[in-house]
Structure formats: structure tokens, C-alpha cells
GROMACS .gro file of C-alpha atoms in nm:
model
  419
    1UNK     CA    1   8.056   5.522  10.793
    2UNK     CA    2   8.414   5.521  10.904
    3UNK     CA    3   8.515   5.359  10.576
    4UNK     CA    4   8.878   5.444  10.643
    5UNK     CA    5   8.866   5.207  10.938
    6UNK     CA    6   8.720   4.943  10.708
    7UNK     CA    7   9.018   4.960  10.474
    8UNK     CA    8   9.227   4.643  10.481
    9UNK     CA    9   9.569   4.658  10.649
   10UNK     CA   10   9.877   4.693  10.436
   11UNK     CA   11   9.990   4.378  10.259
   12UNK     CA   12   9.641   4.240  10.208
   13UNK     CA   13   9.601   4.111   9.853
   14UNK     CA   14   9.362   4.321   9.643
   15UNK     CA   15   9.025   4.182   9.551
   16UNK     CA   16   8.956   4.049   9.204
   17UNK     CA   17   8.632   4.194   9.071
   18UNK     CA   18   8.456   4.050   8.768
   19UNK     CA   19   8.294   4.270   8.507
   20UNK     CA   20   7.951   4.401   8.600
   21UNK     CA   21   7.629   4.226   8.507
   22UNK     CA   22   7.342   4.467   8.453
   23UNK     CA   23   6.991   4.364   8.553
   24UNK     CA   24   6.704   4.594   8.465
   25UNK     CA   25   6.467   4.716   8.731
   26UNK     CA   26   6.180   4.556   8.541
   27UNK     CA   27   6.350   4.218   8.554
   28UNK     CA   28   6.427   4.260   8.924
   29UNK     CA   29   6.064   4.342   8.994
   30UNK     CA   30   5.940   4.045   8.791
   31UNK     CA   31   6.174   3.807   8.975
   32UNK     CA   32   6.085   3.951   9.314
   33UNK     CA   33   5.715   3.917   9.236
   34UNK     CA   34   5.759   3.556   9.122
   35UNK     CA   35   5.945   3.442   9.431
   36UNK     CA   36   5.747   3.662   9.670
   37UNK     CA   37   5.471   3.404   9.624
   38UNK     CA   38   5.715   3.123   9.713
   39UNK     CA   39   5.828   3.286  10.039
   40UNK     CA   40   5.481   3.409  10.134
   41UNK     CA   41   5.396   3.089  10.318
   42UNK     CA   42   5.046   3.086  10.460
   43UNK     CA   43   4.969   3.401  10.257
   44UNK     CA   44   5.042   3.618  10.559
   45UNK     CA   45   5.126   3.908  10.325
   46UNK     CA   46   4.948   4.057  10.031
   47UNK     CA   47   5.097   4.003   9.684
   48UNK     CA   48   5.402   4.188   9.557
   49UNK     CA   49   5.295   4.542   9.469
   50UNK     CA   50   5.479   4.726   9.193
   51UNK     CA   51   5.328   5.049   9.323
   52UNK     CA   52   5.481   4.999   9.670
   53UNK     CA   53   5.778   4.771   9.612
   54UNK     CA   54   5.923   4.855   9.271
   55UNK     CA   55   6.294   4.910   9.217
   56UNK     CA   56   6.380   5.258   9.094
   57UNK     CA   57   6.715   5.169   8.937
   58UNK     CA   58   6.870   4.903   8.722
   59UNK     CA   59   7.138   4.722   8.920
   60UNK     CA   60   7.494   4.619   8.841
   61UNK     CA   61   7.612   4.293   8.999
   62UNK     CA   62   7.979   4.207   9.044
   63UNK     CA   63   8.130   3.890   9.186
   64UNK     CA   64   8.435   3.980   9.391
   65UNK     CA   65   8.708   3.753   9.522
   66UNK     CA   66   8.935   3.827   9.814
   67UNK     CA   67   9.136   3.639  10.073
   68UNK     CA   68   9.048   3.575  10.433
   69UNK     CA   69   9.215   3.406  10.726
   70UNK     CA   70   9.029   3.137  10.919
   71UNK     CA   71   9.138   3.207  11.278
   72UNK     CA   72   9.027   2.868  11.409
   73UNK     CA   73   9.259   2.680  11.169
   74UNK     CA   74   9.511   2.945  11.062
   75UNK     CA   75   9.436   2.889  10.691
   76UNK     CA   76   9.449   3.172  10.439
   77UNK     CA   77   9.184   3.105  10.177
   78UNK     CA   78   9.003   3.268   9.889
   79UNK     CA   79   8.639   3.365   9.935
   80UNK     CA   80   8.386   3.519   9.705
   81UNK     CA   81   8.103   3.763   9.750
   82UNK     CA   82   7.862   3.992   9.573
   83UNK     CA   83   7.864   4.367   9.520
   84UNK     CA   84   7.539   4.513   9.389
   85UNK     CA   85   7.505   4.884   9.314
   86UNK     CA   86   7.243   5.101   9.144
   87UNK     CA   87   7.345   5.147   8.782
   88UNK     CA   88   7.481   5.492   8.709
   89UNK     CA   89   7.549   5.575   9.073
   90UNK     CA   90   7.750   5.888   9.149
   91UNK     CA   91   7.867   6.055   9.467
   92UNK     CA   92   7.778   5.888   9.795
   93UNK     CA   93   7.545   5.601   9.870
   94UNK     CA   94   7.459   5.399  10.182
   95UNK     CA   95   7.584   5.042  10.218
   96UNK     CA   96   7.397   4.731  10.334
   97UNK     CA   97   7.613   4.441  10.446
   98UNK     CA   98   7.386   4.141  10.385
   99UNK     CA   99   7.446   3.807  10.560
  100UNK     CA  100   7.256   3.520  10.399
  101UNK     CA  101   7.088   3.233  10.580
  102UNK     CA  102   7.155   2.861  10.590
  103UNK     CA  103   7.187   2.698  10.250
  104UNK     CA  104   7.213   2.320  10.238
  105UNK     CA  105   7.425   2.346   9.927
  106UNK     CA  106   7.782   2.441   9.839
  107UNK     CA  107   7.678   2.657   9.545
  108UNK     CA  108   7.359   2.849   9.633
  109UNK     CA  109   7.538   3.174   9.721
  110UNK     CA  110   7.486   3.549   9.673
  111UNK     CA  111   7.752   3.594   9.405
  112UNK     CA  112   7.576   3.344   9.179
  113UNK     CA  113   7.318   3.610   9.101
  114UNK     CA  114   7.573   3.714   8.837
  115UNK     CA  115   7.430   3.420   8.638
  116UNK     CA  116   7.158   3.667   8.545
  117UNK     CA  117   7.404   3.791   8.285
  118UNK     CA  118   7.222   3.547   8.057
  119UNK     CA  119   6.874   3.671   7.978
  120UNK     CA  120   6.775   3.307   7.946
  121UNK     CA  121   6.885   3.215   8.297
  122UNK     CA  122   6.591   3.145   8.524
  123UNK     CA  123   6.644   3.168   8.899
  124UNK     CA  124   6.523   2.863   9.091
  125UNK     CA  125   6.429   2.797   9.449
  126UNK     CA  126   6.686   2.578   9.629
  127UNK     CA  127   6.937   2.647   9.350
  128UNK     CA  128   6.985   3.024   9.368
  129UNK     CA  129   7.006   3.268   9.660
  130UNK     CA  130   6.656   3.408   9.641
  131UNK     CA  131   6.690   3.585   9.975
  132UNK     CA  132   6.979   3.780   9.823
  133UNK     CA  133   6.761   3.861   9.522
  134UNK     CA  134   6.507   4.025   9.754
  135UNK     CA  135   6.779   4.234   9.921
  136UNK     CA  136   6.919   4.339   9.585
  137UNK     CA  137   6.576   4.431   9.450
  138UNK     CA  138   6.476   4.618   9.765
  139UNK     CA  139   6.803   4.794   9.849
  140UNK     CA  140   7.033   4.809   9.546
  141UNK     CA  141   6.729   4.876   9.330
  142UNK     CA  142   6.653   5.177   9.548
  143UNK     CA  143   6.983   5.352   9.597
  144UNK     CA  144   7.197   5.134   9.826
  145UNK     CA  145   7.513   4.935   9.766
  146UNK     CA  146   7.469   4.575   9.884
  147UNK     CA  147   7.773   4.370   9.982
  148UNK     CA  148   7.732   4.001  10.066
  149UNK     CA  149   7.985   3.730  10.152
  150UNK     CA  150   7.938   3.377  10.018
  151UNK     CA  151   8.110   3.242  10.339
  152UNK     CA  152   8.401   2.996  10.372
  153UNK     CA  153   8.332   2.655  10.223
  154UNK     CA  154   8.073   2.801   9.985
  155UNK     CA  155   8.077   2.921   9.627
  156UNK     CA  156   8.331   2.890   9.345
  157UNK     CA  157   8.637   2.891   9.574
  158UNK     CA  158   8.519   2.621   9.812
  159UNK     CA  159   8.797   2.387   9.698
  160UNK     CA  160   8.654   2.096   9.899
  161UNK     CA  161   8.670   2.292  10.225
  162UNK     CA  162   8.416   2.233  10.501
  163UNK     CA  163   8.192   2.529  10.572
  164UNK     CA  164   8.212   2.719  10.899
  165UNK     CA  165   7.847   2.696  11.004
  166UNK     CA  166   7.793   2.898  11.324
  167UNK     CA  167   8.173   2.916  11.366
  168UNK     CA  168   8.225   3.265  11.496
  169UNK     CA  169   8.573   3.395  11.419
  170UNK     CA  170   8.603   3.251  11.067
  171UNK     CA  171   8.261   3.388  10.979
  172UNK     CA  172   8.327   3.734  11.119
  173UNK     CA  173   8.665   3.762  10.945
  174UNK     CA  174   8.516   3.653  10.613
  175UNK     CA  175   8.228   3.902  10.637
  176UNK     CA  176   8.471   4.179  10.729
  177UNK     CA  177   8.709   4.099  10.445
  178UNK     CA  178   8.432   4.086  10.186
  179UNK     CA  179   8.283   4.409  10.322
  180UNK     CA  180   8.625   4.574  10.298
  181UNK     CA  181   8.672   4.447   9.944
  182UNK     CA  182   8.332   4.583   9.845
  183UNK     CA  183   8.403   4.922   9.999
  184UNK     CA  184   8.739   4.941   9.818
  185UNK     CA  185   8.565   4.864   9.489
  186UNK     CA  186   8.313   5.142   9.552
  187UNK     CA  187   8.594   5.387   9.617
  188UNK     CA  188   8.775   5.275   9.300
  189UNK     CA  189   8.453   5.358   9.116
  190UNK     CA  190   8.456   5.712   9.266
  191UNK     CA  191   8.166   5.629   9.497
  192UNK     CA  192   8.168   5.739   9.859
  193UNK     CA  193   8.012   5.496  10.110
  194UNK     CA  194   7.796   5.684  10.358
  195UNK     CA  195   7.588   5.514  10.629
  196UNK     CA  196   7.656   5.146  10.698
  197UNK     CA  197   7.363   4.912  10.766
  198UNK     CA  198   7.368   4.541  10.853
  199UNK     CA  199   7.098   4.292  10.761
  200UNK     CA  200   7.076   3.914  10.799
  201UNK     CA  201   6.829   3.628  10.821
  202UNK     CA  202   6.844   3.299  11.014
  203UNK     CA  203   7.208   3.185  11.023
  204UNK     CA  204   7.279   3.524  10.868
  205UNK     CA  205   7.103   3.690  11.161
  206UNK     CA  206   7.355   3.526  11.393
  207UNK     CA  207   7.639   3.630  11.162
  208UNK     CA  208   7.500   3.984  11.152
  209UNK     CA  209   7.502   4.008  11.530
  210UNK     CA  210   7.861   3.885  11.541
  211UNK     CA  211   7.961   4.136  11.273
  212UNK     CA  212   7.787   4.416  11.461
  213UNK     CA  213   7.978   4.328  11.776
  214UNK     CA  214   8.312   4.323  11.595
  215UNK     CA  215   8.247   4.657  11.424
  216UNK     CA  216   8.144   4.800  11.759
  217UNK     CA  217   8.468   4.668  11.910
  218UNK     CA  218   8.661   4.843  11.632
  219UNK     CA  219   8.465   5.165  11.684
  220UNK     CA  220   8.324   5.153  11.329
  221UNK     CA  221   7.985   5.322  11.320
  222UNK     CA  222   7.683   5.116  11.219
  223UNK     CA  223   7.371   5.320  11.147
  224UNK     CA  224   7.132   5.031  11.221
  225UNK     CA  225   7.113   4.653  11.222
  226UNK     CA  226   6.824   4.423  11.134
  227UNK     CA  227   6.810   4.050  11.203
  228UNK     CA  228   6.527   3.824  11.093
  229UNK     CA  229   6.465   3.493  11.274
  230UNK     CA  230   6.765   3.568  11.496
  231UNK     CA  231   6.940   3.274  11.658
  232UNK     CA  232   7.101   3.390  11.983
  233UNK     CA  233   7.126   3.118  12.248
  234UNK     CA  234   7.288   2.841  12.045
  235UNK     CA  235   7.267   2.555  12.298
  236UNK     CA  236   6.897   2.624  12.349
  237UNK     CA  237   6.842   2.648  11.973
  238UNK     CA  238   7.011   2.311  11.921
  239UNK     CA  239   6.807   2.167  12.206
  240UNK     CA  240   6.486   2.307  12.057
  241UNK     CA  241   6.560   2.150  11.720
  242UNK     CA  242   6.600   1.814  11.890
  243UNK     CA  243   6.325   1.845  12.150
  244UNK     CA  244   6.071   2.119  12.073
  245UNK     CA  245   5.835   1.987  12.340
  246UNK     CA  246   6.088   2.108  12.596
  247UNK     CA  247   6.015   2.468  12.491
  248UNK     CA  248   5.662   2.487  12.350
  249UNK     CA  249   5.397   2.504  12.624
  250UNK     CA  250   5.150   2.217  12.609
  251UNK     CA  251   4.868   2.468  12.556
  252UNK     CA  252   5.017   2.567  12.217
  253UNK     CA  253   4.911   2.251  12.039
  254UNK     CA  254   4.910   2.408  11.693
  255UNK     CA  255   5.262   2.557  11.694
  256UNK     CA  256   5.454   2.418  11.393
  257UNK     CA  257   5.731   2.173  11.481
  258UNK     CA  258   6.079   2.189  11.328
  259UNK     CA  259   6.080   2.047  10.972
  260UNK     CA  260   6.277   1.752  10.836
  261UNK     CA  261   6.553   1.983  10.712
  262UNK     CA  262   6.648   2.055  11.073
  263UNK     CA  263   6.842   1.727  11.097
  264UNK     CA  264   7.066   1.817  10.798
  265UNK     CA  265   7.125   2.151  10.974
  266UNK     CA  266   7.227   1.964  11.288
  267UNK     CA  267   7.470   1.754  11.085
  268UNK     CA  268   7.624   2.064  10.929
  269UNK     CA  269   7.655   2.225  11.272
  270UNK     CA  270   7.824   1.919  11.421
  271UNK     CA  271   8.048   1.879  11.117
  272UNK     CA  272   8.156   2.242  11.125
  273UNK     CA  273   8.244   2.227  11.494
  274UNK     CA  274   8.425   1.897  11.446
  275UNK     CA  275   8.638   2.055  11.174
  276UNK     CA  276   8.702   2.405  11.303
  277UNK     CA  277   8.726   2.339  11.677
  278UNK     CA  278   8.913   2.010  11.658
  279UNK     CA  279   8.633   1.799  11.809
  280UNK     CA  280   8.746   1.504  11.602
  281UNK     CA  281   8.520   1.240  11.758
  282UNK     CA  282   8.206   1.455  11.777
  283UNK     CA  283   8.001   1.245  11.536
  284UNK     CA  284   8.083   0.933  11.739
  285UNK     CA  285   7.998   1.092  12.073
  286UNK     CA  286   7.696   1.303  11.976
  287UNK     CA  287   7.512   1.093  11.714
  288UNK     CA  288   7.351   0.756  11.779
  289UNK     CA  289   7.538   0.470  11.606
  290UNK     CA  290   7.258   0.384  11.364
  291UNK     CA  291   7.261   0.735  11.215
  292UNK     CA  292   7.635   0.801  11.186
  293UNK     CA  293   7.673   0.664  10.834
  294UNK     CA  294   7.390   0.887  10.715
  295UNK     CA  295   7.550   1.187  10.888
  296UNK     CA  296   7.892   1.123  10.735
  297UNK     CA  297   7.741   1.079  10.389
  298UNK     CA  298   7.538   1.397  10.417
  299UNK     CA  299   7.831   1.596  10.557
  300UNK     CA  300   8.045   1.485  10.261
  301UNK     CA  301   7.812   1.594   9.981
  302UNK     CA  302   7.497   1.769  10.117
  303UNK     CA  303   7.293   1.541   9.893
  304UNK     CA  304   6.949   1.400   9.966
  305UNK     CA  305   6.895   1.256   9.620
  306UNK     CA  306   6.682   0.951   9.561
  307UNK     CA  307   6.574   0.755   9.866
  308UNK     CA  308   6.809   0.944  10.098
  309UNK     CA  309   6.545   1.209  10.162
  310UNK     CA  310   6.324   0.935  10.304
  311UNK     CA  311   6.603   0.818  10.532
  312UNK     CA  312   6.653   1.142  10.727
  313UNK     CA  313   6.671   1.040  11.093
  314UNK     CA  314   6.404   1.172  11.329
  315UNK     CA  315   6.534   1.473  11.519
  316UNK     CA  316   6.403   1.341  11.850
  317UNK     CA  317   6.612   1.022  11.815
  318UNK     CA  318   6.921   1.156  11.639
  319UNK     CA  319   7.144   1.254  11.931
  320UNK     CA  320   7.290   1.045  12.210
  321UNK     CA  321   7.035   0.986  12.485
  322UNK     CA  322   7.052   1.249  12.757
  323UNK     CA  323   7.259   1.485  12.543
  324UNK     CA  324   7.103   1.795  12.701
  325UNK     CA  325   7.025   1.647  13.042
  326UNK     CA  326   7.349   1.516  13.189
  327UNK     CA  327   7.712   1.442  13.112
  328UNK     CA  328   7.734   1.209  12.814
  329UNK     CA  329   8.094   1.258  12.694
  330UNK     CA  330   8.372   1.513  12.736
  331UNK     CA  331   8.353   1.602  12.366
  332UNK     CA  332   7.980   1.669  12.389
  333UNK     CA  333   8.038   1.895  12.688
  334UNK     CA  334   8.308   2.085  12.498
  335UNK     CA  335   8.072   2.124  12.204
  336UNK     CA  336   7.796   2.269  12.422
  337UNK     CA  337   8.038   2.507  12.592
  338UNK     CA  338   8.163   2.625  12.254
  339UNK     CA  339   7.807   2.684  12.139
  340UNK     CA  340   7.747   2.888  12.453
  341UNK     CA  341   8.065   3.091  12.396
  342UNK     CA  342   7.948   3.174  12.043
  343UNK     CA  343   7.601   3.281  12.155
  344UNK     CA  344   7.490   3.642  12.125
  345UNK     CA  345   7.214   3.667  12.384
  346UNK     CA  346   7.379   3.899  12.632
  347UNK     CA  347   7.515   4.195  12.438
  348UNK     CA  348   7.470   4.568  12.488
  349UNK     CA  349   7.429   4.711  12.138
  350UNK     CA  350   7.558   5.064  12.086
  351UNK     CA  351   7.344   5.139  11.780
  352UNK     CA  352   6.981   5.068  11.686
  353UNK     CA  353   6.903   4.701  11.625
  354UNK     CA  354   6.578   4.521  11.548
  355UNK     CA  355   6.488   4.154  11.570
  356UNK     CA  356   6.205   4.046  11.340
  357UNK     CA  357   6.074   3.712  11.467
  358UNK     CA  358   5.787   3.503  11.338
  359UNK     CA  359   5.503   3.389  11.560
  360UNK     CA  360   5.481   3.064  11.362
  361UNK     CA  361   5.850   3.017  11.282
  362UNK     CA  362   5.915   2.644  11.252
  363UNK     CA  363   6.290   2.681  11.310
  364UNK     CA  364   6.289   2.932  11.596
  365UNK     CA  365   6.034   2.935  11.875
  366UNK     CA  366   5.964   3.301  11.971
  367UNK     CA  367   6.048   3.236  12.334
  368UNK     CA  368   6.409   3.178  12.233
  369UNK     CA  369   6.435   3.541  12.123
  370UNK     CA  370   6.301   3.710  12.434
  371UNK     CA  371   6.609   3.709  12.660
  372UNK     CA  372   6.817   3.884  12.393
  373UNK     CA  373   6.545   4.147  12.360
  374UNK     CA  374   6.545   4.199  12.734
  375UNK     CA  375   6.922   4.222  12.770
  376UNK     CA  376   7.019   4.404  12.450
  377UNK     CA  377   6.998   4.757  12.586
  378UNK     CA  378   6.787   5.059  12.500
  379UNK     CA  379   6.873   5.039  12.129
  380UNK     CA  380   6.719   4.691  12.099
  381UNK     CA  381   6.365   4.640  11.967
  382UNK     CA  382   6.164   4.331  11.879
  383UNK     CA  383   5.918   4.306  11.591
  384UNK     CA  384   5.685   4.005  11.618
  385UNK     CA  385   5.548   3.902  11.278
  386UNK     CA  386   5.195   3.766  11.293
  387UNK     CA  387   5.147   3.410  11.172
  388UNK     CA  388   5.482   3.409  10.994
  389UNK     CA  389   5.690   3.100  10.917
  390UNK     CA  390   6.068   3.112  10.886
  391UNK     CA  391   6.055   3.230  10.525
  392UNK     CA  392   5.752   3.453  10.570
  393UNK     CA  393   5.925   3.633  10.859
  394UNK     CA  394   6.210   3.729  10.630
  395UNK     CA  395   5.976   3.832  10.348
  396UNK     CA  396   5.761   4.042  10.580
  397UNK     CA  397   6.066   4.229  10.707
  398UNK     CA  398   6.122   4.363  10.355
  399UNK     CA  399   5.772   4.377  10.204
  400UNK     CA  400   5.527   4.374  10.494
  401UNK     CA  401   5.324   4.653  10.650
  402UNK     CA  402   5.239   4.778  10.997
  403UNK     CA  403   4.941   4.544  11.026
  404UNK     CA  404   5.162   4.235  11.024
  405UNK     CA  405   5.470   4.398  11.180
  406UNK     CA  406   5.312   4.495  11.512
  407UNK     CA  407   5.289   4.857  11.404
  408UNK     CA  408   5.657   4.876  11.304
  409UNK     CA  409   5.808   4.954  10.964
  410UNK     CA  410   5.994   4.723  10.729
  411UNK     CA  411   6.371   4.705  10.737
  412UNK     CA  412   6.373   4.898  10.409
  413UNK     CA  413   6.164   5.187  10.543
  414UNK     CA  414   6.350   5.186  10.875
  415UNK     CA  415   6.690   5.207  10.707
  416UNK     CA  416   6.563   5.484  10.480
  417UNK     CA  417   6.459   5.686  10.786
  418UNK     CA  418   6.819   5.669  10.919
  419UNK     CA  419   7.020   5.741  10.602
   0.00000   0.00000   0.00000
């Protein structure tokens, strides 16, 4: 794994690690089965199967806290994350660095799975990080350590800070620092990290690609990387969210259009770039005047309570006219160039990587994935997931079978083959 290279440089403050929370394998399986049905949109998969998908180990969950530097602003801040290990582990074990997807919440983070300390606590969709639950059940429940960052501006140490949504350097540094903190904790527990794997979905797929690139730059070996619903070309993704008809051929009349939650994602993207890249007038230059008050309100609290949910602006009318067609303002041009600079499309990966992409993904049209598949080198492979929405694509990558995965294996089985 090259865990020595992952060790933090001298002078870095040690991580604070809370006492472990033990979750039985039976409880993990029951939770995974319950929420499998929630993510299995369109019933593209069969039901959760204890025979095929059961955890073999109880799992210990620890919230860890460490510091990270936000390169774009120079701030040194505290961030939290999750370490999940099979209970009773000894010797060596492989590590999965898990990067979670977009959460339109400040609190719905991986480390909050430690709330399961209470037997009475019931996980809830849109309140808890269910995608992290699936990774913990699948990987930590079957012999892996799972390490997951909550990200800057998220979790118990947010301290009113704006998140760094699709902001490259802050995200990479945070993921690295949390990964290092998790590895140090393993070593303190007399566990030896072996192969390192990366996994991420949606926004986390972008973050996973960035992390892979940084580890490759540092010559730290990654055994394999999986990315579900992988965003790559960020200007085209933003354009697609605003104008899907520009990408979906007219013959594909039944392809699902981006949902209403895309506009809140656009606001978070614009707000993050305004904050971290100093584009102070971006809301004024990019958003139509009639929607700016809504955008500012949403950016301040991520709340759509009451009638606000009915007031979400239409994506097709949200941005300044001609935003993607011609020069509209110097700030808008800077924003698009920054998006392009943070894109991951053209990268030669030095270790095996797979993109799992849904053929009915409402947030990511499959055509937006193809150039990265073509340019990613001989270690790149694409796995189209039949009929899968955004959530179902992620679920299939962990619990699907060859029939829905174009003859390929799940991320779990693939990683097992490379341990």
C-alpha cells in the first residue's frame, strides 16, 4: 500500500478518535436490506439476498477528527471522518477510501453512522449517509477497513464554513488527511494496511478521481479505483443540468430529465466557487435577478422547508441567458475556465479503474462519460448499468450481477479479486 508514504509530515496534529461503536453483522444486514429497496429505483435489481450479500463480521465504527489545510483560502480547519473496521481484526487488512456523494445537508455525513451506538436509533433517508452504510456493510463487514471523509463544511466541525463542492485542492487535501488519520489509527491498533482501494459515487466519483491522481503523483500505489456515476467534464455537466436537450438526442424521448434537486446542486456549486475561488459577484453575474434571493437563502441554510420546495426555479431558466453560448460576463468566463481546470476527463490512469454509469441516470447522461473512457488509458474500463437511475447505478455497483452490469463484476467482487 505504501502506507509509509501516507503518513502525515512531522508537526501535523494527531487525530482525535472517539471510542468504537460496535454494530452487529445482523443489524448491518437488516439495515442494508431495508434501504436496498429505497435505492433500487425501478426495481432494476433483485432484492437484497442474505445468501449472497451478508456481512461476515460485526463492525466497529469510529469518528475521527483531524486537521486539514484548505489550499484555496489558506485556512487550517478541523474535519471529521469515519473509520470502520471488522470487529476483532488482526494482522493485515485491505483499505477502501470511500468518497461520498452530494448531500444537500450540513449533517448527513459518513461519521454520523456512529449514531448507531444507540440500539434505538433508526437510520433515515435524507438524514443519514445511507450510501456509506452500504459501503460499510459490503466492505467493512467482509474484511476491509473503510475510511471516509465528511468533507470541509460538513459534519460536526463545520463551524458555519461553506462547503467546497467540486473544489479540487481543498477536497483532495481533506481526503488525504482523513485517509492518513485512518491509516495511523489502524497502525496504532496493531493492524497493517495492505492493498489500497478507492471508491466513490457522484460527487464522490469526481473526488475519487482527483484523489487517485494525487496518489499517483505521489507514487502511492492504488490497487484499483471504482467510480459510480462519474462526473468528469464539469462545464458540460453543468450545461447538461441546465439544458439537457443540448445533449440528449431527439430520438431518446423517454430519457429521464434532471430532477428538481439539480437546481439546489447548481446553487451549491456556484456558492462554493464564489467562496473558494474569490468569484465574489458570481451569483449576480450567473443567476437571473428573479432567482437570486432564493439562491442566497438556499446557500445560507440548505433548507427547502414549507413552500420553498415549490419555489425551486426551473433549471432551464435559472442562469443568465446565453451562459453557455457566448460571453456574458468576465466572472462567468472565469467560473467556466475553473470548472474546466478541475475536470478529470483527460487523465492516463496508472492502475485499474472502472466507471459504473447508469443508462437511465437522471443526473448524468451516459454520453458525458464516454470521452473519459476513451482517453483514460488501457487500465480504464466502463460498466454500463442497464436501466439504472443515479441511485440504482450506485446500488448495482455493490449488489448487482453480471446480467445488469454488462457481464462485469460488482466493485466488491472486483476488489476481492485484486487483494
